[in-house]
Coordinates of C-alpha atoms in Angstrom, one line a residue:
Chain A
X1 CA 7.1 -51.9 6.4
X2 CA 9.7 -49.5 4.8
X3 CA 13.3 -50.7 4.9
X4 CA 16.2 -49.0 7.1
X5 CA 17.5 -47.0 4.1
X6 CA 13.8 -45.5 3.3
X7 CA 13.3 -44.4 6.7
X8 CA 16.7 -42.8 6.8
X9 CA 16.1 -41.2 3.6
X10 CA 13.1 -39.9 4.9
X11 CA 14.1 -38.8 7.8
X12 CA 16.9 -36.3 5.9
X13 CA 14.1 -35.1 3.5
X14 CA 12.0 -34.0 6.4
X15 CA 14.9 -32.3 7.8
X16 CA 16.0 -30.4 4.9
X17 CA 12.1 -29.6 4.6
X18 CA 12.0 -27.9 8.2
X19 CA 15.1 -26.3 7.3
X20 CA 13.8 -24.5 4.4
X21 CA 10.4 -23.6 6.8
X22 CA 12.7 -22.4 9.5
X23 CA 14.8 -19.8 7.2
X24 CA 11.5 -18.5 5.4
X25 CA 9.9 -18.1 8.9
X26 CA 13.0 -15.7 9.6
X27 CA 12.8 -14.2 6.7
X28 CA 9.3 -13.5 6.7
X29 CA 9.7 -12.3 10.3
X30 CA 12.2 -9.6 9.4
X31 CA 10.1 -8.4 6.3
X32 CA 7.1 -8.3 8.4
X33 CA 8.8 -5.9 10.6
X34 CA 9.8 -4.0 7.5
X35 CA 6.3 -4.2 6.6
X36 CA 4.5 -3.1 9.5
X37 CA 7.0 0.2 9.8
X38 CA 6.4 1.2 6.9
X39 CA 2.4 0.6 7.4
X40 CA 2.9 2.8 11.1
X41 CA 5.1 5.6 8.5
X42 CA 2.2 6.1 6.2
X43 CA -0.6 6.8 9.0
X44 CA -0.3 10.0 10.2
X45 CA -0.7 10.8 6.4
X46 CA -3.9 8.6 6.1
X47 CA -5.1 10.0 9.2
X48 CA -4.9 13.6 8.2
X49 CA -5.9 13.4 5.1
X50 CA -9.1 11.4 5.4
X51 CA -9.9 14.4 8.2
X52 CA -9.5 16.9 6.2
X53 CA -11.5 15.4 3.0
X54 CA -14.5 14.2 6.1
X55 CA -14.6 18.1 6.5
X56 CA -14.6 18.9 2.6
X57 CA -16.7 15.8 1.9
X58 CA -19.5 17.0 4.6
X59 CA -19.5 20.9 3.5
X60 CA -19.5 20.1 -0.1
X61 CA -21.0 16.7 -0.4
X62 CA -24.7 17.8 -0.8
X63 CA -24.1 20.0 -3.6
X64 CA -25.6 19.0 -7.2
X65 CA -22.2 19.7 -8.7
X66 CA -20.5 17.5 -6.3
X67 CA -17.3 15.6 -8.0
X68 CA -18.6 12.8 -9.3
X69 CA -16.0 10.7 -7.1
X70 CA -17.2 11.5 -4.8
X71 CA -21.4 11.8 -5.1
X72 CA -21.0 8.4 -7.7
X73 CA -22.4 8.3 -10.8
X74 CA -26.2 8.0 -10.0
X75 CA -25.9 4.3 -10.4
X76 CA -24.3 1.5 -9.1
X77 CA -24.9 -1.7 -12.2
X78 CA -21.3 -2.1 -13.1
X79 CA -19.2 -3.0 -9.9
X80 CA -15.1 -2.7 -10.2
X81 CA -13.5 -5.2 -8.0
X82 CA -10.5 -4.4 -7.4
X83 CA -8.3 -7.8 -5.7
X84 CA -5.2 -7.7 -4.1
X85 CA -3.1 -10.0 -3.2
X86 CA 0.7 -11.6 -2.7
X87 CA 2.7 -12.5 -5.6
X88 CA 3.7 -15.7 -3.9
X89 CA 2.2 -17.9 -1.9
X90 CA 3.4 -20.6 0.9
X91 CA 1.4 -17.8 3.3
X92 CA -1.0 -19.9 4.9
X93 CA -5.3 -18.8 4.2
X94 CA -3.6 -15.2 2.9
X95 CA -4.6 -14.9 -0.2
X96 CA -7.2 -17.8 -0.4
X97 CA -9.0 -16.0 2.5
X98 CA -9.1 -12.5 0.2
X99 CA -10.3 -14.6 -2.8
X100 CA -12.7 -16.5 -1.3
X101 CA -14.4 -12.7 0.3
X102 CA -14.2 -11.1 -3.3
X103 CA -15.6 -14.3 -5.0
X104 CA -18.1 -14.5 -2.5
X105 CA -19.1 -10.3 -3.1
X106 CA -19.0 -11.0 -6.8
X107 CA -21.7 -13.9 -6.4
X108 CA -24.0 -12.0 -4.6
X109 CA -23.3 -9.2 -7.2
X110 CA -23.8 -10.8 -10.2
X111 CA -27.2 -12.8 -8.8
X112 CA -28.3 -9.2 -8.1
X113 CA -28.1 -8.4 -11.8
X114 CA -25.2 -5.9 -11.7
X115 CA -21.9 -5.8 -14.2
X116 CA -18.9 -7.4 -12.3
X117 CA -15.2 -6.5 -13.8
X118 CA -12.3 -7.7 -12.4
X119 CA -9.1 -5.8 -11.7
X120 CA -6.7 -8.2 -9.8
X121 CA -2.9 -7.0 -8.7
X122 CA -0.7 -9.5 -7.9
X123 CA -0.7 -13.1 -9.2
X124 CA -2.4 -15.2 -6.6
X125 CA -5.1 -13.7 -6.6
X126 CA -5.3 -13.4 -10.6
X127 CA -4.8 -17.3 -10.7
X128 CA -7.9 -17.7 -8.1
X129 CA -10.4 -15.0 -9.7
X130 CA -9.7 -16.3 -13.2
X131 CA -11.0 -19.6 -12.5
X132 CA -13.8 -18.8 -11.3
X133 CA -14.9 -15.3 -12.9
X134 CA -12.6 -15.5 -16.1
X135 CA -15.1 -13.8 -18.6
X136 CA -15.0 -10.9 -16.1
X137 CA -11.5 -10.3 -16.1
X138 CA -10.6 -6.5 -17.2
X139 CA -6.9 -6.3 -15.8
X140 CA -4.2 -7.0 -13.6
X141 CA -1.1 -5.1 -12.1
X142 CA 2.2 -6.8 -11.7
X143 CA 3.8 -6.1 -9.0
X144 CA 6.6 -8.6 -8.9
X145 CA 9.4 -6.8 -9.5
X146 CA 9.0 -4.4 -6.6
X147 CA 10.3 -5.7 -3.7
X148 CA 8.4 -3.2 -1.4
X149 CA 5.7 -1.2 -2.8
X150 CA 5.9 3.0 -2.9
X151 CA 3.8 5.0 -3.0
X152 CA 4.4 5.5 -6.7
X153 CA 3.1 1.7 -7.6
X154 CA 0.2 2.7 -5.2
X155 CA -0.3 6.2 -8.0
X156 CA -0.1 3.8 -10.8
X157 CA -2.8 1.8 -9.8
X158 CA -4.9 4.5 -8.5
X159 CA -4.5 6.2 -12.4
X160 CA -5.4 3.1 -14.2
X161 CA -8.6 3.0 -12.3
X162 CA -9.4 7.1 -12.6
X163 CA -8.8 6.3 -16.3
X164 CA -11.6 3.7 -16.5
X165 CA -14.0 5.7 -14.3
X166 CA -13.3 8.7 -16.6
X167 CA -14.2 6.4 -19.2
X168 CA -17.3 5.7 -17.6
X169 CA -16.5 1.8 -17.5
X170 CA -17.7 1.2 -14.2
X171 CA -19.6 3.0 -11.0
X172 CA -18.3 1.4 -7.9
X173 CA -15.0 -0.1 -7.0
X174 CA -14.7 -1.6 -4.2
X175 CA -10.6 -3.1 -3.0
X176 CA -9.9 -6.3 -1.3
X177 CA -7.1 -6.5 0.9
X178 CA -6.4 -8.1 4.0
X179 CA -6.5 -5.7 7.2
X180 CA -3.3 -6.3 9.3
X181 CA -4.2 -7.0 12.8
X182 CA -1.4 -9.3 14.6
X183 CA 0.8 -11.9 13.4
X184 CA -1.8 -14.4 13.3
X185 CA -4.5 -12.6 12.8
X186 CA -5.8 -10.8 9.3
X187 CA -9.1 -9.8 8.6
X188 CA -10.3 -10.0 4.5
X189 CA -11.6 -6.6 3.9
X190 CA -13.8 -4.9 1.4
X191 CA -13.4 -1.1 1.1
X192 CA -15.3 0.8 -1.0
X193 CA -13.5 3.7 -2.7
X194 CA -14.9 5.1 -5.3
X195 CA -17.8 7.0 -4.8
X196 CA -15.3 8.1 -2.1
X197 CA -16.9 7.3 2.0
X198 CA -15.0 8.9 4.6
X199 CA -16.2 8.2 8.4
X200 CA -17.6 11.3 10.0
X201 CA -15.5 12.5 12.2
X202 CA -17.8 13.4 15.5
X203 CA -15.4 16.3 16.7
X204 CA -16.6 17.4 12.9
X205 CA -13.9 19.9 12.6
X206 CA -15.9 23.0 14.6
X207 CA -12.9 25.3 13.2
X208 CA -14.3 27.1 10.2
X209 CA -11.1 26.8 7.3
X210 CA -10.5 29.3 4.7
X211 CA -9.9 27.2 1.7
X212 CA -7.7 28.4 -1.4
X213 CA -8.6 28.1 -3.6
X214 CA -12.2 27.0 -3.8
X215 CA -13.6 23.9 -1.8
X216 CA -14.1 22.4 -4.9
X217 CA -11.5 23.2 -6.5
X218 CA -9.4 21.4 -3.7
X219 CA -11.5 18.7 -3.0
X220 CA -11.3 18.4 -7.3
X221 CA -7.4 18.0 -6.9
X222 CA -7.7 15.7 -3.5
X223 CA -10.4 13.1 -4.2
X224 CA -7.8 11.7 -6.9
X225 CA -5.1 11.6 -4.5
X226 CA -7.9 9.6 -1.8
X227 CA -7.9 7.1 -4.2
X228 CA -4.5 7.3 -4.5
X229 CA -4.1 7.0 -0.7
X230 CA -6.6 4.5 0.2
X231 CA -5.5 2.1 -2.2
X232 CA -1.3 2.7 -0.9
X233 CA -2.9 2.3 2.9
X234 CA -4.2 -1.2 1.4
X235 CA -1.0 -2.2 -0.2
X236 CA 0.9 -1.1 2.6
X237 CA -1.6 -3.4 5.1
X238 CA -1.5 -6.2 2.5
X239 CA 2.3 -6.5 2.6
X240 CA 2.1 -6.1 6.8
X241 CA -0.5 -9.2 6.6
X242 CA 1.2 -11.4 3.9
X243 CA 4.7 -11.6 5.4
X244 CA 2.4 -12.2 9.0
X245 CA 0.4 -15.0 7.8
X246 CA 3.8 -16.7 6.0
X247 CA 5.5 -16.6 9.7
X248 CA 2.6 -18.2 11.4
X249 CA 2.3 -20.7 8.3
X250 CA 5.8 -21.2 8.0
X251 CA 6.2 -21.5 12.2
X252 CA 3.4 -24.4 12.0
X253 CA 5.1 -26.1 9.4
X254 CA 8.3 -25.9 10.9
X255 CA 6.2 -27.7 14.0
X256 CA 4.9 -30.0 11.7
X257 CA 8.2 -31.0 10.3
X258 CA 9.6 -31.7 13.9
X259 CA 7.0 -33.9 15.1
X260 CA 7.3 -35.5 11.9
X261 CA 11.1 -36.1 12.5
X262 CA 10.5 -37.1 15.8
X263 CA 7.9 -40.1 14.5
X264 CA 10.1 -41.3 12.2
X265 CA 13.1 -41.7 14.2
X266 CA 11.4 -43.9 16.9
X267 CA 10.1 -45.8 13.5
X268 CA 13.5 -46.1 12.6
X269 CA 15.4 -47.4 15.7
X270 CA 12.4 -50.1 16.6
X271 CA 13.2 -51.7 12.7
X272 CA 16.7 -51.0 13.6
X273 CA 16.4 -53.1 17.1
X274 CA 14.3 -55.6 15.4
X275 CA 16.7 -56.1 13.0
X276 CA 19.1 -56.7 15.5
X277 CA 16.8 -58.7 17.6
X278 CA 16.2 -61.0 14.4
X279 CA 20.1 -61.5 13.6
X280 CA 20.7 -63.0 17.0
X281 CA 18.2 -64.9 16.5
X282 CA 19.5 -66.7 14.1
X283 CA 22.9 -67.0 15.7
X284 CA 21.7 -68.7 18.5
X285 CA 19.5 -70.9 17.0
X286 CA 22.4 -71.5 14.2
X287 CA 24.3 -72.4 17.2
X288 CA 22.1 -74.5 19.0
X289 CA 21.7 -76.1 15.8
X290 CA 25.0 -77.8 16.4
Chain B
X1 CA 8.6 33.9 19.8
X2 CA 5.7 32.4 19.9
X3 CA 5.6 28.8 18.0
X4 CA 3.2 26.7 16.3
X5 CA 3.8 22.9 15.9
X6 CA 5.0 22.0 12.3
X7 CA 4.3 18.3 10.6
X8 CA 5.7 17.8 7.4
X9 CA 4.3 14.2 6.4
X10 CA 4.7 12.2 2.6
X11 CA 2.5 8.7 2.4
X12 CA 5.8 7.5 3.1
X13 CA 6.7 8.7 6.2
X14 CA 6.8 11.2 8.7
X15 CA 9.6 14.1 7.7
X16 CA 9.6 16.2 10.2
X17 CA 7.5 17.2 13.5
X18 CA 9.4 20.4 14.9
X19 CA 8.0 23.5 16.8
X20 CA 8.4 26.2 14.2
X21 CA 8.3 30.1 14.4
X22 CA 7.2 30.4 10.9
X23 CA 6.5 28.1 8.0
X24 CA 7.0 29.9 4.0
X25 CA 4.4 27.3 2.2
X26 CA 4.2 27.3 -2.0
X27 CA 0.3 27.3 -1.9
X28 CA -1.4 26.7 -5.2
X29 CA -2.2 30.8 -5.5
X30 CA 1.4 32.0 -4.6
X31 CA 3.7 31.7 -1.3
X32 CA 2.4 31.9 2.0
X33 CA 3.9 32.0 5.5
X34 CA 2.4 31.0 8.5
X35 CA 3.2 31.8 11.7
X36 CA 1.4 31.7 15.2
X37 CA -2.2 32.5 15.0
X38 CA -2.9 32.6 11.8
X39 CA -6.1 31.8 10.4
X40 CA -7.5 28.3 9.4
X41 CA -6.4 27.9 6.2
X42 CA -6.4 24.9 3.9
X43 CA -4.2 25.4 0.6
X44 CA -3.4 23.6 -2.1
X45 CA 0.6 22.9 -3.0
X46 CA 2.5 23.6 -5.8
X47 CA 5.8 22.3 -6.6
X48 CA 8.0 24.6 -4.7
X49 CA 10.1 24.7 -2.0
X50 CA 9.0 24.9 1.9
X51 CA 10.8 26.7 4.6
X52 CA 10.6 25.9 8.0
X53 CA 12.3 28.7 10.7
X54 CA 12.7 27.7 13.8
X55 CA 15.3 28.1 17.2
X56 CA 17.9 26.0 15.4
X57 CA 17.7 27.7 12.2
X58 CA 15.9 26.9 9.0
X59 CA 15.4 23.9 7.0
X60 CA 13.9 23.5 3.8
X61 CA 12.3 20.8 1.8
X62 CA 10.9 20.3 -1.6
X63 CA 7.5 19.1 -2.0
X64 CA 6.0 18.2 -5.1
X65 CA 2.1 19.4 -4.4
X66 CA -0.3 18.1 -1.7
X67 CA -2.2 20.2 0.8
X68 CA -1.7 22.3 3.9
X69 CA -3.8 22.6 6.9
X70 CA -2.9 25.9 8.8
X71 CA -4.8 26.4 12.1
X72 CA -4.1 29.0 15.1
X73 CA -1.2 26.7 16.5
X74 CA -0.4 24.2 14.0
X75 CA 0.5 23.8 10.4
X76 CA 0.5 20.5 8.6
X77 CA 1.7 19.8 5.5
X78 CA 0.5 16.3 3.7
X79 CA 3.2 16.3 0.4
X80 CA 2.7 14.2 -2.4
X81 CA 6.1 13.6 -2.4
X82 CA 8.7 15.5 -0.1
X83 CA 12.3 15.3 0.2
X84 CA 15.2 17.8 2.6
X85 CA 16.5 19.8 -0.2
X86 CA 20.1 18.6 0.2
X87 CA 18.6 15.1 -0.6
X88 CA 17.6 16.3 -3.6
X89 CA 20.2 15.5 -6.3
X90 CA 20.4 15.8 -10.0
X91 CA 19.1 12.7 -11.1
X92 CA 16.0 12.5 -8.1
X93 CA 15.4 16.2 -9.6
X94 CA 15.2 14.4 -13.6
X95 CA 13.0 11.8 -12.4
X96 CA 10.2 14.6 -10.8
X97 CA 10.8 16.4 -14.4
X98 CA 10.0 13.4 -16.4
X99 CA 7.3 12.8 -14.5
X100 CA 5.9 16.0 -15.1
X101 CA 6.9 16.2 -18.7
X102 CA 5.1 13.4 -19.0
X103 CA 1.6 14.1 -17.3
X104 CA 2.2 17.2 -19.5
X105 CA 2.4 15.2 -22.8
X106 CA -0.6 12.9 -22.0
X107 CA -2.5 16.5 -20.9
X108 CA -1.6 17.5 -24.4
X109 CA -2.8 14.3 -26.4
X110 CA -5.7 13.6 -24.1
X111 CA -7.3 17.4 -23.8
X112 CA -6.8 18.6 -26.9
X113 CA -9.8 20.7 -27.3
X114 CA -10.0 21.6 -24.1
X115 CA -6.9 24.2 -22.7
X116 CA -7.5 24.0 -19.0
X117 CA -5.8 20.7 -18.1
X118 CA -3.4 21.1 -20.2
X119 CA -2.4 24.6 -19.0
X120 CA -2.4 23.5 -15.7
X121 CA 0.1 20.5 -16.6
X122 CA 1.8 23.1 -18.2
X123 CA 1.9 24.9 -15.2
X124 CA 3.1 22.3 -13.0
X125 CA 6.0 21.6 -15.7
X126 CA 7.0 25.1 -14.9
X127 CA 6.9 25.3 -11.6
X128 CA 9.1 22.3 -11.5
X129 CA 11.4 23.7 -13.5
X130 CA 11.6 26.6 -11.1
X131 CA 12.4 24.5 -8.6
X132 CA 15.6 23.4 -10.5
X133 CA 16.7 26.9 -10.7
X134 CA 16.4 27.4 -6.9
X135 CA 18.5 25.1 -5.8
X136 CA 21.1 25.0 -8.5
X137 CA 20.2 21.9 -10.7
X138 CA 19.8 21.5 -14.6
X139 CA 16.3 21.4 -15.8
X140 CA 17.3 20.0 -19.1
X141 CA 15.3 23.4 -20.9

């Protein structure tokens, strides 16, 4: 049986503790709104574009002298993996739900036989892949100093990985992220980017476009920028999802701490009455004593 | 005056979505301007300067490259990067400059025995600096 002064003490801690949950809940719900504006800003970009390269994709796609980024390399043996994930954590299954998907992809990869690197961008998930899939570690982005990703980080990223396909270092990449869906609700999702795959779009386009210059020559300069583009959609959903999955987190812990509060206190005033209860006890029998 | 529906959009956000009587577009193989019923066109962008008319006068934006989609009715542009001209200051303008200086100098060490991507890095440098000219600021050159 803990004393008076330990429950009290305890029953401060727990408070300060739902404090902290409570302000990071607010914070993570303004952020989140932040988050998911700038994720709504970004779509009619997304939207267009990936039209306009289903079009390009479906006129030039069959050709032999197809961009490579887009017809693959002939082979698929070495497998980029591209995680991303928060910088922090405190955000509920976030980034252990993206982890566990990726981990999961590279298991079945590897037992297939293939070459499995590793690019990871942000630090969670580089904790959790390393652990697990250290020897196939080839990178990792920092984004911590940003405090909302641009489109520029988004270019950065998307370079790096053109460099290493140039380079011929892998076939496939394929990004994790988390899709944003609603406040509690984010779904782990693999993407695969590069050869590029863009959904046929059924209303295919019927208008006949004049391109200049060349289709290829444009869908040369654009498949870059996809990558580009899918990978800043991803971010952009990522951010949406992590500050959604901290306010639901946080919100439950803030519960947590109050029920917690709550147990304690009745805890605290039956030791307090019994203490009471005990003293007279001993006065009256003291008295009767006499 | 007949219109057609303008969209100016960056990954960033959405610029502008105005009815427009013509739209002057920096295409890859020299200005263009579209106005109603024009034919499907997509175009490259080069860095340049777009002009939008329409019944409440003209606006204009820089864009760094991207694409344009130009049907009958509508014209979209998806920019790279876009900004209203009068947001453009000095030191935005130095940044987009660097940039290009940049892609430029890596074009150069990377490529050295082959001239195409570096003369088109060279070209972009130079359109850029163009730019600087048209609206009044410093290219550094």
């Amino acid at each position: 049986m803990p004393s008076l002064k330990d429950l009290k003490n305890r029953i401060e801690s727990v408070k300060s503790t739902r404090k902290i949950t409570k302000a990071m809940q607010m914070v993570a719900a303004a952020k989140l709104r932040r988050a998911q504006d700038a994720a709504e800003a970004s779509r009619p970009y997304t939207e267009r574009f990936n039209a306009v390269m289903a079009g390009l994709a479906a006129s030039v796609g069959g050709s032999p002298s197809a961009p490579k980024l887009l017809s693959g390399t002939g082979s698929d043996q070495v497998q980029l993996l591209i995680v991303m994930t928060a910088e922090r954590g405190l955000c509920g299954g976030f980034n252990g739900n993206i982890a566990k998907l990726a981990k999961s992809h590279a298991q079945k990869l590897v037992a297939a036989g293939k070459t499995v690197k590793i690019l990871t961008v942000g630090k969670k998930g580089r904790d959790a892949m390393k652990r697990d899939f250290g020897s196939h570690f080839i990178g990792h982005v920092d984004l911590t100093e940003f405090k909302r990703v641009g489109y520029a980080n988004a270019q950065g990223i998307a370079k790096d990985v053109l460099g290493r396909f140039d380079a011929e270092e892998f076939d496939v990449a394929t990004i994790f992220f988390a899709r944003f869906e609603n406040v509690v609700t984010q779904h782990p999702t693999a993407q695969q980017i590069i050869p590029a795959k863009f959904d046929q779009a059924d209303d295919a386009e019927a208008t006949l476009y004049d391109y200049e210059p060349s289709e290829e020559e444009i869908l040369a300069d654009l498949l870059p920028r996809g990558v580009a583009t899918a990978i800043f959609s991803a971010l952009l959903e990522n951010a949406a999802s992590e500050q959604g999955a901290r306010m639901s987190a946080m919100d439950n812990a803030t519960r947590n701490a109050g029920e917690m509060i709550d147990k304690l206190t009745i805890q605290y005033n039956r030791s307090r009455q019994a203490v009471i209860t005990n003293e007279l006890i001993e006065i009256i029998s003291g008295a009767e004593a006499l | 005056m007949a219109n057609l529906q303008f969209d100016l959009v960056s990954p960033e956000r959405r610029l502008a979505s105005v009815e427009a009587s013509a739209v002057e577009i920096p295409g890859a193989d020299g200005e263009m301007t579209a106005m109603e019923g024009h034919a499907p066109t997509i175009t490259t962008l080069r860095p340049g300067i777009l002009t939008v008319q329409h019944s409440g006068g003209q606006d204009q934006y820089v864009v760094s490259g991207g694409f344009a989609e130009i049907t009958a009715s509508s014209v979209s542009v998806l920019a790279e990067q876009a900004l209203p001209k009068s947001e453009v200051t000095q030191e935005i303008y130095n940044q987009m400059i660097a940039d290009v200086k940049a892609a430029y100098d890596n074009a150069k060490n990377v490529f050295k025995n082959e001239p195409g991507p570096v003369d088109d890095a060279a070209k972009l440098l130079a359109d850029m600096v163009a730019v600087g000219t048209h609206i009044g600021l410093d290219s550094g050159n």
